[in-house]
Short mmCIF file of C-alpha atoms in Angstrom, two decimals:
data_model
loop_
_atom_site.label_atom_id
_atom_site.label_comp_id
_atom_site.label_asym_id
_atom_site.label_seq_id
_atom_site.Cartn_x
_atom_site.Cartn_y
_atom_site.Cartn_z
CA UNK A 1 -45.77 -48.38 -74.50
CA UNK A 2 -49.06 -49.00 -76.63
CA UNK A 3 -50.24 -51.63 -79.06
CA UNK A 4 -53.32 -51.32 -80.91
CA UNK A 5 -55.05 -54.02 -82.36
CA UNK A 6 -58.29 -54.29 -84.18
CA UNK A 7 -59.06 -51.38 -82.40
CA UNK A 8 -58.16 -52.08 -78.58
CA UNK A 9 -55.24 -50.54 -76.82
CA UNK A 10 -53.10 -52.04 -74.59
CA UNK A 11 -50.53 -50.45 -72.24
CA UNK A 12 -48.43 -50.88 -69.54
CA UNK A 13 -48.29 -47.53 -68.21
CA UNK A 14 -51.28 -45.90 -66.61
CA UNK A 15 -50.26 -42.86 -67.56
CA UNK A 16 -51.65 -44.03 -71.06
CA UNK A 17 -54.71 -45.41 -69.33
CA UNK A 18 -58.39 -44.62 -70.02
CA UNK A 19 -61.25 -46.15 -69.41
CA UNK A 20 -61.24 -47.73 -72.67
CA UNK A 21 -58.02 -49.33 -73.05
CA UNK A 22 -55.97 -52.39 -71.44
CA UNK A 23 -53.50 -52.87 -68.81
CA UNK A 24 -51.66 -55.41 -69.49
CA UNK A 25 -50.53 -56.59 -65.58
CA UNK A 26 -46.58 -57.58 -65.30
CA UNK A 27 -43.89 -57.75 -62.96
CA UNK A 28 -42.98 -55.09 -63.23
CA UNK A 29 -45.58 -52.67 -63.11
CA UNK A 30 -47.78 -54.76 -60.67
CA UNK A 31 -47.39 -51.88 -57.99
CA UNK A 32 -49.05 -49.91 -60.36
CA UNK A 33 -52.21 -52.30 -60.07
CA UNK A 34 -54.82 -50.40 -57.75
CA UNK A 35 -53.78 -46.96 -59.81
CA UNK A 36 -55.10 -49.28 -63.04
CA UNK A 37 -58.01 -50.17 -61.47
CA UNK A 38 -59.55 -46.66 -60.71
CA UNK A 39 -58.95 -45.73 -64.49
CA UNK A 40 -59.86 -49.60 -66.09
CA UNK A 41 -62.20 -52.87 -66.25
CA UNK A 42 -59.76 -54.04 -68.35
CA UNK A 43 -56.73 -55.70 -66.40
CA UNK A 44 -55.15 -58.39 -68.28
CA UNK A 45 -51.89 -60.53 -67.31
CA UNK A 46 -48.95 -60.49 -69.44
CA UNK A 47 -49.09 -64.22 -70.29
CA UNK A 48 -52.97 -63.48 -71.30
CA UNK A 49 -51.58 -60.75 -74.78
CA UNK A 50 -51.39 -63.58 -76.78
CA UNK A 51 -55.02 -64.93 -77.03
CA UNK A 52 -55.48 -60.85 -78.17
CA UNK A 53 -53.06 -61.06 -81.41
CA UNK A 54 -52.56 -63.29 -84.77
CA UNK A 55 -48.84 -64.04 -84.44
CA UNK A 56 -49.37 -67.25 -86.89
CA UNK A 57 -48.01 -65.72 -90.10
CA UNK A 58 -44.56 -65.26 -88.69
CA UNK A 59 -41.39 -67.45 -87.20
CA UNK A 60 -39.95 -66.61 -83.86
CA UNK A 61 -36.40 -67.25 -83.21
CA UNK A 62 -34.90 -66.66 -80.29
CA UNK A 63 -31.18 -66.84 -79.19
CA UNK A 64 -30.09 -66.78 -75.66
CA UNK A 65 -26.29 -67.23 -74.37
CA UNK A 66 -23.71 -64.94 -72.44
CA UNK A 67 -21.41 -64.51 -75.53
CA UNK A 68 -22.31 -64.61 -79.02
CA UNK A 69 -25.82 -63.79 -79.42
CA UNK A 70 -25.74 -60.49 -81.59
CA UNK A 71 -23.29 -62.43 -84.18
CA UNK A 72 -25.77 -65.60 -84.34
CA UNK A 73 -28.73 -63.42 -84.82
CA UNK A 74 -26.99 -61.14 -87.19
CA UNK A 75 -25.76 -64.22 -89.21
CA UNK A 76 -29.28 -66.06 -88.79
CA UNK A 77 -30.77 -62.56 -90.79
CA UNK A 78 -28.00 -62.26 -93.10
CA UNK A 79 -28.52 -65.88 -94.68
CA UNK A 80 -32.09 -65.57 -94.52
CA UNK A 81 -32.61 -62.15 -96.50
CA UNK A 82 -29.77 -63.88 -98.99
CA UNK A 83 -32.08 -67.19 -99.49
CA UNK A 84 -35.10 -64.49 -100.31
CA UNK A 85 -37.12 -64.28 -97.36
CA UNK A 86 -38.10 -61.42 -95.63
CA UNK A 87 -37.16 -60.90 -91.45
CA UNK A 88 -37.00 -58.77 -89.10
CA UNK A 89 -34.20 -58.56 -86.34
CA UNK A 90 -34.35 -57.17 -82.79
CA UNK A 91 -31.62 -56.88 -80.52
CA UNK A 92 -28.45 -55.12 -79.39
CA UNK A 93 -27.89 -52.82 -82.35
CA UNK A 94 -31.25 -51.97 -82.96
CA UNK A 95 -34.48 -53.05 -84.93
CA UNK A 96 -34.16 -54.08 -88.25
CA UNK A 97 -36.62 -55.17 -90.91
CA UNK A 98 -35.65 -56.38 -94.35
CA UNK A 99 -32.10 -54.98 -94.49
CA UNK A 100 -33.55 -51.06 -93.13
CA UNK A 101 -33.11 -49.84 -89.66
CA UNK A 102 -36.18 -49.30 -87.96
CA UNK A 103 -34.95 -48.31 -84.56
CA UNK A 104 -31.22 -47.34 -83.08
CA UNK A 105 -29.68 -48.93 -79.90
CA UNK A 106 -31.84 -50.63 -77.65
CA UNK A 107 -32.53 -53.17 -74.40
CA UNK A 108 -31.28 -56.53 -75.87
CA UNK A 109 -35.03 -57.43 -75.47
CA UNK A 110 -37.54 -54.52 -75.33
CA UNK A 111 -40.57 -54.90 -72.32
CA UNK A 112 -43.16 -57.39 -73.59
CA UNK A 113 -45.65 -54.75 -75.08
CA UNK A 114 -41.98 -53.62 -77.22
CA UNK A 115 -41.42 -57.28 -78.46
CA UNK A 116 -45.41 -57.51 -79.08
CA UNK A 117 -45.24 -54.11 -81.45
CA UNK A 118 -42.34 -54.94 -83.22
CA UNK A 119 -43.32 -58.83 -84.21
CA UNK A 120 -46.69 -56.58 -85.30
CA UNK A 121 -44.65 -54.14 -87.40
CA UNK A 122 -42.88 -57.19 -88.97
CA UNK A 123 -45.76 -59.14 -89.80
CA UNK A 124 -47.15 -55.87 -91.59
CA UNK A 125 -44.07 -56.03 -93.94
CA UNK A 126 -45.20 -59.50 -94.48
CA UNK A 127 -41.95 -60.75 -92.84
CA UNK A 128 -41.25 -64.78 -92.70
CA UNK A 129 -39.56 -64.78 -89.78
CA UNK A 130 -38.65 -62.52 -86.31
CA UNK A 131 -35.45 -63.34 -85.10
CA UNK A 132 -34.47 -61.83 -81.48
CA UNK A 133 -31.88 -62.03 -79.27
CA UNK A 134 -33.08 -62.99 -75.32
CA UNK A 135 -31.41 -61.63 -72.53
CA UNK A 136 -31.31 -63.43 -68.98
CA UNK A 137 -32.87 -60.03 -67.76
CA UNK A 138 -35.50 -60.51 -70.15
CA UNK A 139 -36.29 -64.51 -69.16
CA UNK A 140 -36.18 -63.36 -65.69
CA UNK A 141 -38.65 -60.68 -65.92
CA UNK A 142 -40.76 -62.30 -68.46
CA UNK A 143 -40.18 -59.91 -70.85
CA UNK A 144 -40.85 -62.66 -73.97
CA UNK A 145 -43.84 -63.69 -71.84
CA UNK A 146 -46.44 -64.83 -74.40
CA UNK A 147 -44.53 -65.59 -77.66
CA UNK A 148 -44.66 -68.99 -79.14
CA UNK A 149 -41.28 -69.43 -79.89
CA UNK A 150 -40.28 -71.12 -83.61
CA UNK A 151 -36.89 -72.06 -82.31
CA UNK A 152 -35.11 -71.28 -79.48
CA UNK A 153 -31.14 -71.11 -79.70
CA UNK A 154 -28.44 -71.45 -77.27
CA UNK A 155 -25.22 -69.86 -77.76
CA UNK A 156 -22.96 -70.86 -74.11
CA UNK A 157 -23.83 -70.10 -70.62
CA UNK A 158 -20.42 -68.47 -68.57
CA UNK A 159 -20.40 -65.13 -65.84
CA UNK A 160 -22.11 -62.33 -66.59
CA UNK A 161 -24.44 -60.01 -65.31
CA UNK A 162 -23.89 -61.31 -61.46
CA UNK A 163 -24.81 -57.30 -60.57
CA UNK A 164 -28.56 -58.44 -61.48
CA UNK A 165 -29.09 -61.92 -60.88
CA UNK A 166 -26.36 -61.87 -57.48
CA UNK A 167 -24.95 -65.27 -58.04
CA UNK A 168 -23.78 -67.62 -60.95
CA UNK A 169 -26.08 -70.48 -59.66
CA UNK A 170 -29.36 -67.88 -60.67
CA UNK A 171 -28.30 -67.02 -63.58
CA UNK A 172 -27.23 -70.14 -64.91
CA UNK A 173 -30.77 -71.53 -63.96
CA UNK A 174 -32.67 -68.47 -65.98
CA UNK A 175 -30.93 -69.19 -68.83
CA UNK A 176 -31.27 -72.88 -68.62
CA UNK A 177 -35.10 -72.14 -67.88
CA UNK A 178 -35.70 -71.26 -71.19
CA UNK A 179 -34.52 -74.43 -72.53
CA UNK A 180 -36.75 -76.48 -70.28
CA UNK A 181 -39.82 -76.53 -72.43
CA UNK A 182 -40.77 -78.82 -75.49
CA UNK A 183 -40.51 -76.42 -77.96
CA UNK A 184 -37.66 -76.78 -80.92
CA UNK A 185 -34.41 -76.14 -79.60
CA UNK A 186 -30.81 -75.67 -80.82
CA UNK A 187 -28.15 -76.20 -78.35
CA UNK A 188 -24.09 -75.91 -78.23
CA UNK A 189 -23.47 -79.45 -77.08
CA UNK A 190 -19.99 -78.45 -76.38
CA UNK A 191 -21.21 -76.41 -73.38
CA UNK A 192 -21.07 -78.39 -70.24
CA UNK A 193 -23.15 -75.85 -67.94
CA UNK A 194 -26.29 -76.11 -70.31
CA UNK A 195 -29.18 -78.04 -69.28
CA UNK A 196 -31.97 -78.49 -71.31
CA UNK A 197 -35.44 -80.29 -71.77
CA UNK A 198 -33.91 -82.99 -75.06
CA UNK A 199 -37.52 -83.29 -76.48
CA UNK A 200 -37.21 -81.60 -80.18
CA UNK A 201 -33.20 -80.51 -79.66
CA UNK A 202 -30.66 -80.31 -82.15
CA UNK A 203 -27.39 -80.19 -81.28
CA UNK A 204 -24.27 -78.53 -83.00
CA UNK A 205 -20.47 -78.78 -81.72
CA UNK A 206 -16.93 -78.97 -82.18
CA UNK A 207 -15.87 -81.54 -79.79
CA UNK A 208 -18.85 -83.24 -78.31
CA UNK A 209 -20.48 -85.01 -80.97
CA UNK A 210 -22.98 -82.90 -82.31
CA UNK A 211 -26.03 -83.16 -84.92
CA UNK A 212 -24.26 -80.49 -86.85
CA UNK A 213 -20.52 -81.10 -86.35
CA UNK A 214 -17.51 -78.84 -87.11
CA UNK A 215 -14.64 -81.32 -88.11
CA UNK A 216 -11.89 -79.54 -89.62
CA UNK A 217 -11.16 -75.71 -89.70
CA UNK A 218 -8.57 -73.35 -90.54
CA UNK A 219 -8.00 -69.52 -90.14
CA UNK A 220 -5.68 -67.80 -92.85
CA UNK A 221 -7.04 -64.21 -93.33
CA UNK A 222 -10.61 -66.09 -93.59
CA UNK A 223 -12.51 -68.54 -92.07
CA UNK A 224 -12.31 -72.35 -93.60
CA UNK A 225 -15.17 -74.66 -92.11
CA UNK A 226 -15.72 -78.62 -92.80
CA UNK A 227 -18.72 -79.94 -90.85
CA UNK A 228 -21.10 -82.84 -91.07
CA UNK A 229 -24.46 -83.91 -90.91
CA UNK A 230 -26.03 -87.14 -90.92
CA UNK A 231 -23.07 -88.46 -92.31
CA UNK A 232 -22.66 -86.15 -95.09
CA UNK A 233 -19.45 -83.32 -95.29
CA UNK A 234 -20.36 -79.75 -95.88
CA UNK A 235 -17.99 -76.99 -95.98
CA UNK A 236 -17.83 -73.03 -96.21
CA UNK A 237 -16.04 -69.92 -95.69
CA UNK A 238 -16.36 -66.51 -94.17
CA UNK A 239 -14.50 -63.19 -93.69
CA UNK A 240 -13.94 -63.50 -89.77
CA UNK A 241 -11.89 -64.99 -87.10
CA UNK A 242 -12.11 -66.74 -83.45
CA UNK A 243 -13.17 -70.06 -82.48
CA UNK A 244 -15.95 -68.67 -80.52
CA UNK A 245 -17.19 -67.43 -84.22
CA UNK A 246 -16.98 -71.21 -85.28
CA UNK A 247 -20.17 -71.48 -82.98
CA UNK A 248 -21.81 -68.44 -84.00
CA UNK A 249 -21.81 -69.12 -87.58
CA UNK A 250 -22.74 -72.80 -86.77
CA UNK A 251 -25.23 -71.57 -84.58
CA UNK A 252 -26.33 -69.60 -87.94
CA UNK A 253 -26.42 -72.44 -90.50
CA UNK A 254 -27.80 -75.16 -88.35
CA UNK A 255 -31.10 -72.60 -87.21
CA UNK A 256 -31.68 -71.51 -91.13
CA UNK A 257 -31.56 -75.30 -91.93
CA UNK A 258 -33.42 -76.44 -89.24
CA UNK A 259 -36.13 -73.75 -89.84
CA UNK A 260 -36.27 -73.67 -93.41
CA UNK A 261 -35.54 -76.87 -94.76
CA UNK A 262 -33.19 -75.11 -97.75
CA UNK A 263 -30.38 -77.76 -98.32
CA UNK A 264 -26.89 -77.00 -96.34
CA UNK A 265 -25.15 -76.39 -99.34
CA UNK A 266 -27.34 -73.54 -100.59
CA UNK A 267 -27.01 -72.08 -97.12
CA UNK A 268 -23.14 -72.43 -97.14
CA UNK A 269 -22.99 -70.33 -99.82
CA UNK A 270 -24.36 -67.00 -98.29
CA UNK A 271 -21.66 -67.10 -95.65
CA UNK A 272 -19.68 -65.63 -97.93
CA UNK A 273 -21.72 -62.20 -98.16
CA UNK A 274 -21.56 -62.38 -94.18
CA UNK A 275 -18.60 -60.07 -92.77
CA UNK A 276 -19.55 -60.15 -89.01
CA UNK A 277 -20.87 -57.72 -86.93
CA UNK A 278 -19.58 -54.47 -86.22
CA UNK A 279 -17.54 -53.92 -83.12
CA UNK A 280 -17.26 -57.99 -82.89
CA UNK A 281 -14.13 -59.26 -83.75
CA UNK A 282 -13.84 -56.45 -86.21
CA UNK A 283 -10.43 -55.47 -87.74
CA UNK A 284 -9.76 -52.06 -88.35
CA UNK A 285 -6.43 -52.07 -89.74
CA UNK A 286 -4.30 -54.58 -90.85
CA UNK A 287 -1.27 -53.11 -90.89
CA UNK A 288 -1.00 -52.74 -87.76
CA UNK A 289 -3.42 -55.79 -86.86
CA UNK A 290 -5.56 -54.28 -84.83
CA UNK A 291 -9.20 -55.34 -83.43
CA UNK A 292 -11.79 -54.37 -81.87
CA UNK A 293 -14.04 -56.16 -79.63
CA UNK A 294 -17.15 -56.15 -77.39
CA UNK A 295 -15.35 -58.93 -74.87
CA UNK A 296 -16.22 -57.63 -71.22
CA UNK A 297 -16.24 -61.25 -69.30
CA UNK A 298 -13.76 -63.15 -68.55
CA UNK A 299 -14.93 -66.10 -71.06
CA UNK A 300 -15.40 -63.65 -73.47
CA UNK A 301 -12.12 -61.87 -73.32
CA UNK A 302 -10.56 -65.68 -73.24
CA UNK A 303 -12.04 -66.34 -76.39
CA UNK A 304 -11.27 -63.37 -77.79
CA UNK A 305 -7.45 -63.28 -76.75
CA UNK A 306 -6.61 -67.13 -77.27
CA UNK A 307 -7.58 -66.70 -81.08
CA UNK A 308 -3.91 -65.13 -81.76
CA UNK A 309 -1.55 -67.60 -80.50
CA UNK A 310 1.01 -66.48 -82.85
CA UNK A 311 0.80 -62.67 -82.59
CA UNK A 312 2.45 -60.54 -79.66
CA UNK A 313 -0.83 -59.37 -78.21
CA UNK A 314 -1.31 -55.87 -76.71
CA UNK A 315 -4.90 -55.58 -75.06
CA UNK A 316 -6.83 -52.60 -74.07
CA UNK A 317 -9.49 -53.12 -71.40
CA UNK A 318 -11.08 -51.69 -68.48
CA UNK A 319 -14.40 -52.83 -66.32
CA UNK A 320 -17.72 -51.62 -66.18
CA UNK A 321 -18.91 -49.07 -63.61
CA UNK A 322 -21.98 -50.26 -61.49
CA UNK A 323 -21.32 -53.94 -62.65
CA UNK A 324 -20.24 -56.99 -61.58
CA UNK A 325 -17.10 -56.53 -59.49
CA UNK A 326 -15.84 -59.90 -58.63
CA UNK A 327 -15.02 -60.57 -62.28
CA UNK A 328 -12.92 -57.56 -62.56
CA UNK A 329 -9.41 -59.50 -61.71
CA UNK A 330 -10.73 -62.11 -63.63
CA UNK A 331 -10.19 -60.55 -66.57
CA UNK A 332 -7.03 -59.13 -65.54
CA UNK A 333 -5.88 -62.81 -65.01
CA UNK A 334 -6.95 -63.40 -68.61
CA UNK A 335 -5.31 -60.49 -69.91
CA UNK A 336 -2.08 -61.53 -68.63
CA UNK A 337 -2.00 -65.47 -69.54
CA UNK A 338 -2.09 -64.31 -73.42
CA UNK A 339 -0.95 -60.82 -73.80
CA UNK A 340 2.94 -59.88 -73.96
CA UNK A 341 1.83 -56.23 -72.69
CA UNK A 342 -1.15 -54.85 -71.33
CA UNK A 343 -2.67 -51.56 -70.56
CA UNK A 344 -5.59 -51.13 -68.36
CA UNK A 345 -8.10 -48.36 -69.17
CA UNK A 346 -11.49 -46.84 -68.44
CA UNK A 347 -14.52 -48.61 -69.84
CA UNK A 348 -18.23 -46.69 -68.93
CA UNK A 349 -17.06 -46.03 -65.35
CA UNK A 350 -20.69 -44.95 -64.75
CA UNK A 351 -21.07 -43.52 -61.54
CA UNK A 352 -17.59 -45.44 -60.22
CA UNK A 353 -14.53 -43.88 -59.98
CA UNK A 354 -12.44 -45.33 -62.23
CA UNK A 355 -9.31 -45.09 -59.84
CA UNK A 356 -10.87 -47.92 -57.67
CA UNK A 357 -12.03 -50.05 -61.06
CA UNK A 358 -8.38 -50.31 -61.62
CA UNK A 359 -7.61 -51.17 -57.98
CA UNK A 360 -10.06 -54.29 -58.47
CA UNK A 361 -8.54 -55.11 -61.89
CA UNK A 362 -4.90 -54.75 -60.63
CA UNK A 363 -5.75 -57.41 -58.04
CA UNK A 364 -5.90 -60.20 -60.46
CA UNK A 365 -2.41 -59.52 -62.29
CA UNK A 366 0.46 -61.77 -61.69
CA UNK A 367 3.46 -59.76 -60.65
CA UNK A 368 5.41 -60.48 -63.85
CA UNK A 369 2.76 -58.99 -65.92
CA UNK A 370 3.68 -56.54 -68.70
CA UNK A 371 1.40 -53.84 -67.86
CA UNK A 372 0.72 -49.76 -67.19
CA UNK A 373 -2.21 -48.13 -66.20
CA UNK A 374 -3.61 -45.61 -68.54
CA UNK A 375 -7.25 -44.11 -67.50
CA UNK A 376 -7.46 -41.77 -70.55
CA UNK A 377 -8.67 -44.21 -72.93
CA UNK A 378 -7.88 -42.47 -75.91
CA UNK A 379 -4.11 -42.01 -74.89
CA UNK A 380 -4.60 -45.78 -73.29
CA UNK A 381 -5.26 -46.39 -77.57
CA UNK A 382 -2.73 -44.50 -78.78
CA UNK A 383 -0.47 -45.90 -76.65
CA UNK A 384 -1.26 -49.48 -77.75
CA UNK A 385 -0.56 -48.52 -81.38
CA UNK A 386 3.00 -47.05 -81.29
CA UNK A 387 3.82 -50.67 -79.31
CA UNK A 388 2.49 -52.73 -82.77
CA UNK A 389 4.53 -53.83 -85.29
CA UNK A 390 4.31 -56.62 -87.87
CA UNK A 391 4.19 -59.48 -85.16
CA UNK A 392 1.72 -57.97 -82.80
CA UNK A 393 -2.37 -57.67 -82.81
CA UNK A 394 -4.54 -54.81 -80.68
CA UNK A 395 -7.00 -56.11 -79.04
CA UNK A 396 -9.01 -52.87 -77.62
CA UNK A 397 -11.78 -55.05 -75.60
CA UNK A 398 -15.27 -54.30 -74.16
CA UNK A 399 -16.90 -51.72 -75.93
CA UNK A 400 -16.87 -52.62 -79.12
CA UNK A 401 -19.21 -50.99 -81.48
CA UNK A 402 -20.36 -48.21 -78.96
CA UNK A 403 -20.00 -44.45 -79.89
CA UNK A 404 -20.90 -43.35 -76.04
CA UNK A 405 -18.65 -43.52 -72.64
CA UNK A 406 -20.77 -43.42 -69.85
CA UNK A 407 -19.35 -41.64 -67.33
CA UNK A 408 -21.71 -40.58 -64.52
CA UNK A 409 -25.34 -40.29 -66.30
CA UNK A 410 -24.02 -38.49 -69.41
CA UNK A 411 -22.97 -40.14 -72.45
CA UNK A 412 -19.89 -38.23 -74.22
CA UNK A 413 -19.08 -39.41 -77.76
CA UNK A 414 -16.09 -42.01 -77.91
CA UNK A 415 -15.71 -44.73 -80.54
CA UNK A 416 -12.94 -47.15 -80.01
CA UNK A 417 -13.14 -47.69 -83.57
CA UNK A 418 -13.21 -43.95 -84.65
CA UNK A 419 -10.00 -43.31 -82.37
CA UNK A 420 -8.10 -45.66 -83.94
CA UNK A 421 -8.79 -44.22 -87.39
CA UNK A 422 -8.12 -40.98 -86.45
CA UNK A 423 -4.88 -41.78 -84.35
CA UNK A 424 -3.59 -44.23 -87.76
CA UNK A 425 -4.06 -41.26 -90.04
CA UNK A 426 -2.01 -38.95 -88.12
#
């Protein structure tokens, strides 16, 4: 990876390296040190790339949080491209700038020199604001290592990604690290693992009482909102569902106010150009009901599933390959509390056999659980569908917007959402 400016190039590969250029020295290619020495003079450490760029023309926002950080940021860029500005958004799906795709699928956060390029590429559009979604990998490996964040957001902290960071206690405390700092902050106060420095935090909630807080709401085929601040009721509406959305799109309105000063009303009003995100909560048919969904924790599947306590639910899931284990019967638990029937599927078994992914999901089901055991997961779909009628919902979990299975180190072509299509029109 390169970045150029005024003329100097930095890199973190030495295959890159001349004389002439930079390393820029980071954890993780530290072993590479004495190899950059022979080529370069020029060693620099990671937390040193700022005092070589101009990052004062633009906004940084960063969101961190186990579930709902690719809705928040999309929602954060939505409203701020509607109240005129121009942004740029890096994260899950990709690399946006000013409604265009720059760059497909992606690390949640790129390397350092990635972010670095990217914030330099925005400012060149003459971009207000950078708003990026921060991974737990990339706190931990001080991938954001030199930016000066505008406002840092926090979505919830619950189990996830215990293959990296071993146990909960870890990654609890690198997410909370990045909250420990004096910079401005905007925090789910309804979250009770979060711990965070209170020096310049705002707060938004639905129970706890919040500095943006959600009062009322209501779900019939939208979203209806009534929140306060500072004594004053504000309400909107958007075209999604969940509680867990409730915080997203709070999450949304409370950064763009916070950041931009725009009054609440003004910013209400966008939310109702804001759809979601695809393969988050997204229906693709109504009739049946059926949705898909990128849930693959147990909080996230819980949030997810508890959102249709009227509907017969029939979920779809399977487990990462490779990944955490122990939270494989977890989910299965999950599954079972809400769903009248369940079928268990492969997810990206990676270089697992899926067979014994099962065998660790069947572990958590209670033995009155509705369930069968379907590895194909298109016939694992098309098996869900001829169960719906008019009182049930699909819920086809963990993948969501993905149009890869990873099985092994190859990635085949499967779409949840494209099966489902395909299987209603036959």
């Amino acid at each position: 990876m390169k970045l150029i400016i005024n003329n100097k190039i930095f890199t973190d590969s030495t295959k890159e390296l001349d004389k002439n250029s930079f390393f820029v020295l980071s954890k993780q290619n530290e072993k590479f040190l004495d190899q950059a020495r022979a080529i370069t003079n020029n060693i620099i450490e990671d937390k040193s790339l700022k005092d070589f760029v101009d990052f004062s023309s633009i906004k940084i926002i960063g969101i961190t949080g186990t579930n709902g950080k690719t809705t928040t940021a999309a929602a954060i860029y939505s409203i701020l491209l509607d109240l005129g500005y121009k942004v740029a958004l890096q994260g899950t799906r990709g690399f946006f700038i000013n409604d265009r795709q720059i760059e497909e699928y992606s690390l949640t956060t790129p390397v350092q020199l990635g972010n670095f390029v990217n914030i330099q590429k925005a400012i060149l559009e003459k971009c207000d604001y950078f708003v990026m979604e921060v991974s737990s990998h990339a706190i931990e490996q001080k991938r954001v290592e030199g930016l000066d964040f505008a406002l840092k957001i926090h979505t919830n902290i619950t189990r996830d990604h215990l293959d990296y960071h071993k146990t909960i206690e870890e990654y609890i405390n690198i997410k909370n690290s990045f909250l420990s700092d004096e910079s401005l902050k905007l925090i789910n106060l309804d979250d009770k693992i979060v711990r965070f420095n209170p020096k310049n935090a705002f707060t938004y909630s639905l129970d706890a009482k919040g500095d943006y807080k959600v009062d009322a709401y209501s779900f019939k085929k939208a979203m209806h909102i009534i929140f306060s601040h500072k004594n004053q009721n504000y309400d909107f509406s958007a075209l999604m569902m969940g509680i867990f959305n409730i915080y997203n799109l709070m999450a949304a309105i409370s950064a763009v106010h916070i950041i931009t000063n725009k009054n609440l009303e003004e910013i209400c009003e966008t939310l109702e150009n804001f759809g979601g995100v695809s393969g988050r909560m997204e229906i693709i048919s109504v009739d049946p009901l059926v949705i898909v969904d990128f849930a693959h924790t147990p909080d996230g599947m819980d949030e997810v599933l508890k959102s249709f306590p009227q509907k017969d639910i029939i979920c779809v899931f399977g487990a990462g390959g490779n990944r955490d284990r122990e939270k494989r019967p977890l989910m299965a638990k999950i599954a079972a509390r809400y769903s009248k029937h369940t079928i268990i599927t492969s997810d990206n078994p990676r270089f697992e056999e899926p067979e014994k992914i099962v065998e660790d999901i069947l572990e958590g089901l209670p033995k009155n659980a509705s369930f069968e055991v379907e590895l194909n997961r298109k016939e694992a779909i098309k098996k869900a569908l001829l169960k719906a009628d008019e009182n049930s919902v699909v819920l086809i979990l963990g993948k969501g917007d993905e149009a890869t299975q990873i099985i092994y180190d190859q990635k085949l072509p499967f779409s949840d959402k494209e099966e489902v299509l395909k299987l209603l029109k036959k």
